[in-house]
Short mmCIF file of C-alpha atoms in Angstrom, two decimals:
data_model
loop_
_atom_site.label_atom_id
_atom_site.label_comp_id
_atom_site.label_asym_id
_atom_site.label_seq_id
_atom_site.Cartn_x
_atom_site.Cartn_y
_atom_site.Cartn_z
CA MET A 1 62.18 -13.03 -66.54
CA GLY A 2 60.69 -9.66 -67.28
CA ALA A 3 57.43 -11.15 -68.44
CA HIS A 4 57.46 -13.71 -65.64
CA GLY A 5 58.13 -11.00 -63.06
CA HIS A 6 55.29 -8.93 -64.44
CA SER A 7 52.93 -11.91 -64.18
CA VAL A 8 53.97 -12.54 -60.60
CA GLY A 9 53.37 -8.87 -59.77
CA CYS A 10 49.89 -8.97 -61.25
CA LEU A 11 49.11 -12.17 -59.38
CA ARG A 12 50.16 -10.57 -56.13
CA VAL A 13 47.95 -7.54 -56.75
CA LEU A 14 44.99 -9.79 -57.59
CA LEU A 15 45.59 -11.97 -54.54
CA CYS A 16 45.78 -8.93 -52.27
CA GLY A 17 42.54 -7.63 -53.70
CA VAL A 18 40.79 -10.94 -53.07
CA LEU A 19 42.14 -11.15 -49.52
CA ALA A 20 41.03 -7.59 -48.86
CA PHE A 21 37.52 -8.39 -50.19
CA LEU A 22 37.01 -11.66 -48.32
CA PRO A 23 36.75 -10.12 -44.79
CA GLY A 24 34.08 -7.83 -46.16
CA ILE A 25 32.09 -10.91 -47.21
CA PHE A 26 32.59 -13.10 -44.19
CA PHE A 27 33.02 -10.54 -41.44
CA GLN A 28 30.81 -7.63 -42.55
CA LYS A 29 29.02 -6.22 -39.50
CA ALA A 30 25.25 -6.18 -39.53
CA GLU A 31 23.56 -2.78 -39.41
CA ALA A 32 22.58 -2.93 -35.73
CA GLY A 33 19.83 -0.84 -34.16
CA CYS A 34 16.31 -1.00 -32.71
CA ALA A 35 15.14 -3.31 -35.49
CA GLU A 36 17.62 -5.98 -34.38
CA ARG A 37 16.30 -6.05 -30.80
CA GLU A 38 14.09 -8.89 -29.67
CA ASN A 39 10.57 -7.87 -28.73
CA PRO A 40 10.00 -5.29 -27.63
CA ASN A 41 12.06 -3.43 -30.18
CA CYS A 42 11.37 -0.16 -28.39
CA CYS A 43 10.69 0.76 -24.75
CA THR A 44 8.80 3.56 -23.08
CA GLY A 45 10.25 5.84 -20.45
CA ARG A 46 13.83 5.43 -19.31
CA ASN A 47 15.13 1.86 -19.55
CA ASN A 48 18.89 1.34 -19.62
CA GLU A 49 18.40 -2.30 -20.63
CA CYS A 50 16.70 -1.19 -23.84
CA HIS A 51 19.86 -0.81 -25.92
CA GLU A 52 21.64 -2.18 -29.01
CA PHE A 53 24.89 -1.53 -30.81
CA SER A 54 25.36 0.95 -33.63
CA ARG A 55 27.34 0.43 -36.84
CA ARG A 56 30.41 1.63 -35.02
CA ASN A 57 29.84 -0.97 -32.31
CA THR A 58 28.91 1.67 -29.75
CA VAL A 59 25.90 1.42 -27.45
CA CYS A 60 22.73 3.14 -28.62
CA TYR A 61 19.30 3.14 -27.00
CA CYS A 62 15.74 2.40 -28.05
CA ASP A 63 13.81 3.88 -25.11
CA THR A 64 11.90 7.14 -25.35
CA TYR A 65 14.35 8.77 -22.95
CA CYS A 66 17.04 8.61 -25.64
CA GLN A 67 15.37 11.56 -27.38
CA LYS A 68 16.36 13.74 -24.42
CA THR A 69 19.90 12.38 -24.11
CA GLY A 70 20.57 12.18 -27.86
CA ASP A 71 21.84 8.59 -27.82
CA CYS A 72 19.10 6.90 -29.90
CA CYS A 73 19.96 4.25 -32.46
CA GLU A 74 19.96 5.50 -36.06
CA ASP A 75 16.76 3.66 -36.93
CA TYR A 76 14.90 4.75 -33.79
CA GLN A 77 12.42 7.07 -35.52
CA ARG A 78 11.82 4.65 -38.39
CA VAL A 79 11.36 1.55 -36.21
CA CYS A 80 9.72 2.99 -33.15
CA GLN A 81 7.61 5.57 -35.01
CA ILE A 82 7.46 7.74 -31.94
CA SER A 83 6.96 11.48 -32.17
CA ALA A 84 8.81 14.08 -30.15
CA ALA A 85 8.58 14.06 -26.37
CA ILE A 86 5.50 15.72 -24.84
CA ASP A 87 5.91 17.35 -21.44
CA CYS A 88 3.31 17.07 -18.69
CA VAL A 89 0.91 19.98 -18.30
CA ALA A 90 -0.95 20.52 -15.02
CA GLY A 91 -4.08 22.63 -14.56
CA PRO A 92 -4.58 25.43 -12.05
CA TRP A 93 -4.65 24.82 -8.31
CA GLY A 94 -8.00 24.23 -6.66
CA MET A 95 -9.25 25.87 -3.49
CA TRP A 96 -7.64 25.13 -0.13
CA THR A 97 -9.59 22.72 2.06
CA GLN A 98 -10.74 23.65 5.52
CA CYS A 99 -8.31 23.21 8.39
CA SER A 100 -8.10 19.56 9.43
CA THR A 101 -8.84 20.48 13.02
CA PRO A 102 -11.41 23.06 14.11
CA CYS A 103 -9.30 24.04 17.10
CA GLY A 104 -5.54 24.44 17.32
CA VAL A 105 -2.79 23.44 14.90
CA GLY A 106 -3.81 21.44 11.83
CA SER A 107 -3.24 21.35 8.08
CA LYS A 108 -5.06 22.14 4.85
CA GLU A 109 -4.36 21.04 1.30
CA ARG A 110 -5.19 21.79 -2.32
CA THR A 111 -4.88 19.74 -5.51
CA ARG A 112 -4.72 20.16 -9.27
CA GLN A 113 -5.37 17.86 -12.21
CA VAL A 114 -3.19 16.77 -15.13
CA THR A 115 -4.47 18.23 -18.40
CA VAL A 116 -1.77 16.73 -20.67
CA PRO A 117 0.00 13.57 -19.46
CA PRO A 118 3.70 13.14 -20.35
CA ARG A 119 4.51 10.97 -23.33
CA ASN A 120 7.56 9.73 -25.12
CA GLY A 121 9.98 10.65 -22.36
CA GLY A 122 8.57 14.12 -21.75
CA THR A 123 9.01 16.04 -18.51
CA PRO A 124 7.21 14.26 -15.61
CA CYS A 125 4.28 15.91 -13.89
CA PRO A 126 4.99 18.35 -11.05
CA ASP A 127 3.45 18.00 -7.59
CA LEU A 128 -0.30 17.64 -7.80
CA LYS A 129 -0.96 18.21 -4.09
CA GLN A 130 0.20 20.90 -1.71
CA ARG A 131 -0.20 21.03 2.06
CA ARG A 132 0.36 23.81 4.56
CA GLY A 133 -0.22 24.40 8.24
CA CYS A 134 -3.22 26.18 9.67
CA TYR A 135 -4.75 27.08 13.00
CA GLY A 136 -8.40 26.26 13.60
CA HIS A 137 -10.46 28.81 15.47
CA SER A 138 -14.00 27.51 15.20
CA PRO A 139 -16.68 28.86 17.56
CA ILE A 140 -16.66 25.48 19.29
CA CYS A 141 -13.06 25.95 20.39
CA SER A 142 -14.06 27.40 23.74
CA SER A 143 -15.93 24.17 24.48
CA ALA A 144 -12.98 22.09 23.30
CA LYS A 145 -10.80 23.68 25.99
CA GLU A 146 -13.11 22.47 28.77
CA VAL A 147 -11.84 19.51 30.75
CA ALA A 148 -14.58 17.15 31.94
CA LYS A 149 -14.46 15.89 35.52
CA VAL A 150 -16.03 12.47 35.94
CA LEU A 151 -16.98 10.10 38.75
CA PRO A 152 -18.59 6.65 38.83
CA ASP A 153 -22.40 6.58 38.84
CA SER A 154 -22.31 5.29 42.43
CA PHE A 155 -22.03 8.96 43.42
CA LYS A 156 -25.67 9.66 42.43
CA ARG A 157 -27.48 11.56 45.18
CA ASN A 158 -30.99 10.18 45.59
CA PHE A 159 -31.70 11.15 49.17
CA LYS A 160 -33.77 13.82 50.90
CA ASP A 161 -32.00 16.60 52.75
CA PRO A 162 -32.93 16.20 56.47
CA TRP A 163 -32.03 19.83 57.18
CA ARG A 164 -34.35 21.32 54.60
CA ARG A 165 -37.05 23.53 56.13
CA PRO A 166 -40.58 23.11 54.82
CA HIS A 167 -40.65 26.72 53.62
CA MET A 168 -37.38 26.38 51.65
CA LEU A 169 -37.82 26.17 47.93
CA MET A 170 -36.75 22.98 46.23
CA LYS A 171 -34.06 23.38 43.62
CA GLU A 172 -35.52 22.90 40.17
CA GLU A 173 -34.67 19.43 38.92
CA LYS A 174 -33.64 19.48 35.27
CA PRO A 175 -33.82 16.35 33.14
CA SER A 176 -30.57 14.47 32.70
CA TYR A 177 -28.96 13.80 29.35
CA CYS A 178 -26.49 11.11 28.30
CA VAL A 179 -23.35 11.41 26.19
CA GLN A 180 -21.69 8.43 24.54
CA LEU A 181 -17.94 9.07 24.30
CA ARG A 182 -15.13 6.98 22.81
CA VAL A 183 -11.92 7.06 24.82
CA LYS A 184 -8.84 7.96 22.78
CA GLN A 185 -6.26 8.11 25.53
CA ALA A 186 -6.06 7.16 29.21
CA SER A 187 -3.11 7.46 31.60
CA ALA A 188 -1.65 4.50 33.49
CA PRO A 189 -3.01 5.45 36.96
CA CYS A 190 -6.55 4.86 35.68
CA ARG A 191 -5.89 1.12 35.95
CA LEU A 192 -5.42 1.37 39.71
CA HIS A 193 -9.14 1.73 40.54
CA VAL A 194 -11.99 -0.54 39.52
CA TRP A 195 -14.30 2.15 38.18
CA SER A 196 -11.65 4.08 36.26
CA ALA A 197 -10.19 0.90 34.76
CA GLN A 198 -13.03 0.95 32.21
CA LEU A 199 -11.48 4.09 30.71
CA VAL A 200 -9.27 2.37 28.16
CA ARG A 201 -8.40 3.30 24.61
CA GLU A 202 -11.21 2.86 22.00
CA ARG A 203 -13.84 1.86 24.58
CA SER A 204 -17.17 3.66 24.37
CA VAL A 205 -18.48 4.89 27.73
CA CYS A 206 -21.80 6.47 28.69
CA THR A 207 -21.50 9.58 30.84
CA GLU A 208 -24.58 11.19 32.37
CA CYS A 209 -25.09 14.88 32.99
CA GLN A 210 -27.42 15.34 35.95
CA SER A 211 -29.12 18.49 37.11
CA ASP A 212 -26.70 19.20 39.98
CA ALA A 213 -23.72 19.31 37.60
CA MET A 214 -25.34 21.55 34.97
CA GLY A 215 -24.21 25.10 34.44
CA SER A 216 -26.21 28.12 33.37
CA GLU A 217 -26.67 26.74 29.87
CA GLU A 218 -28.13 23.50 31.23
CA ARG A 219 -25.14 21.46 30.17
CA CYS A 220 -22.16 19.89 31.88
CA GLY A 221 -18.71 21.28 31.28
CA GLY A 222 -16.50 19.23 28.98
CA ASP A 223 -19.35 17.06 27.66
CA GLY A 224 -17.40 16.46 24.46
CA LEU A 225 -17.49 17.39 20.79
CA GLU A 226 -18.06 15.25 17.71
CA ALA A 227 -15.02 14.70 15.49
CA THR A 228 -12.89 16.71 17.93
CA ARG A 229 -10.81 15.32 20.76
CA THR A 230 -11.47 16.85 24.18
CA PHE A 231 -10.05 16.01 27.59
CA TRP A 232 -11.26 14.48 30.84
CA THR A 233 -9.96 13.74 34.32
CA ALA A 234 -11.13 11.30 36.99
CA ALA A 235 -12.09 13.42 40.00
CA SER A 236 -11.27 10.80 42.65
CA VAL A 237 -8.24 9.08 41.05
CA PRO A 238 -5.06 11.20 41.15
CA GLY A 239 -3.16 11.14 37.87
CA CYS A 240 -6.01 9.51 35.89
CA HIS A 241 -6.79 11.61 32.82
CA GLY A 242 -7.08 11.32 29.06
CA SER A 243 -9.01 12.36 25.97
CA TRP A 244 -12.17 11.24 24.15
CA VAL A 245 -14.47 12.06 21.24
CA ARG A 246 -18.24 12.36 21.43
CA GLU A 247 -20.15 9.76 19.42
CA SER A 248 -23.75 10.67 20.29
CA SER A 249 -25.96 12.28 22.91
CA SER A 250 -29.53 11.67 24.12
CA GLU A 251 -31.87 13.98 26.00
CA ASN A 252 -34.02 12.91 28.96
CA CYS A 253 -32.14 9.71 29.60
CA HIS A 254 -30.07 7.87 32.19
CA CYS A 255 -26.93 5.85 31.56
CA PRO A 256 -26.95 2.15 32.58
CA MET A 257 -25.33 0.97 35.77
CA HIS A 258 -21.55 1.18 36.16
CA SER A 259 -21.38 4.24 33.92
CA LEU A 260 -19.95 7.69 34.62
CA LEU A 261 -21.22 11.07 35.83
CA PHE A 262 -20.12 14.58 34.98
CA VAL A 263 -19.37 16.59 38.11
#
């Protein structure tokens, strides 16, 4: 019985050893990591879907952002062959642009260029454009404040004064000039009269400056500015007013029929 008992004891030890070894054969966990991922094995930037499981069955990542968070898979450097993260580097700021409007409140901006782009999960680039408010005070601002008064061209005065004495000097007649203006805004009352109804948004209108309406500088007040919005009002239509921008002007000319006059 002693020998038999000893044999049984040995058999038990051997059997336990085999049973302990078998799970290691059949159930040994694979060494998981970036290499086990389907293509792509590695991802750029931050991608939470780019993960695998480590030997300890915990989640590890194969995106470049893992270098910042310290949760890369063990084979990340070997498989992905990616160097350390490189932060973005921006150059110096450029000069501020001119104010967006020559008169009144506007804005200006400046920009800078990227000298070293970010790689491998490095710090993203900072703002590359800055904007700030400004106040335009161009020499033309005094003209921009003028409000043009307009009437239909049916108000042209082509008649002789019956009360003029022969010895009275005739007023010097100065050549007219024409201004083509694009309407940017018109109030609702403008639609109430036939002639002012043509003053609608984005319509180009010809407005003539005749000698009688000219000031000391041989121009009509409020005759507009290019690239700058100025204002107008219809002299015979209460409440009709708006803004426009000058497109072009011509000397020694007359606008076609059904146009406007400066007054």
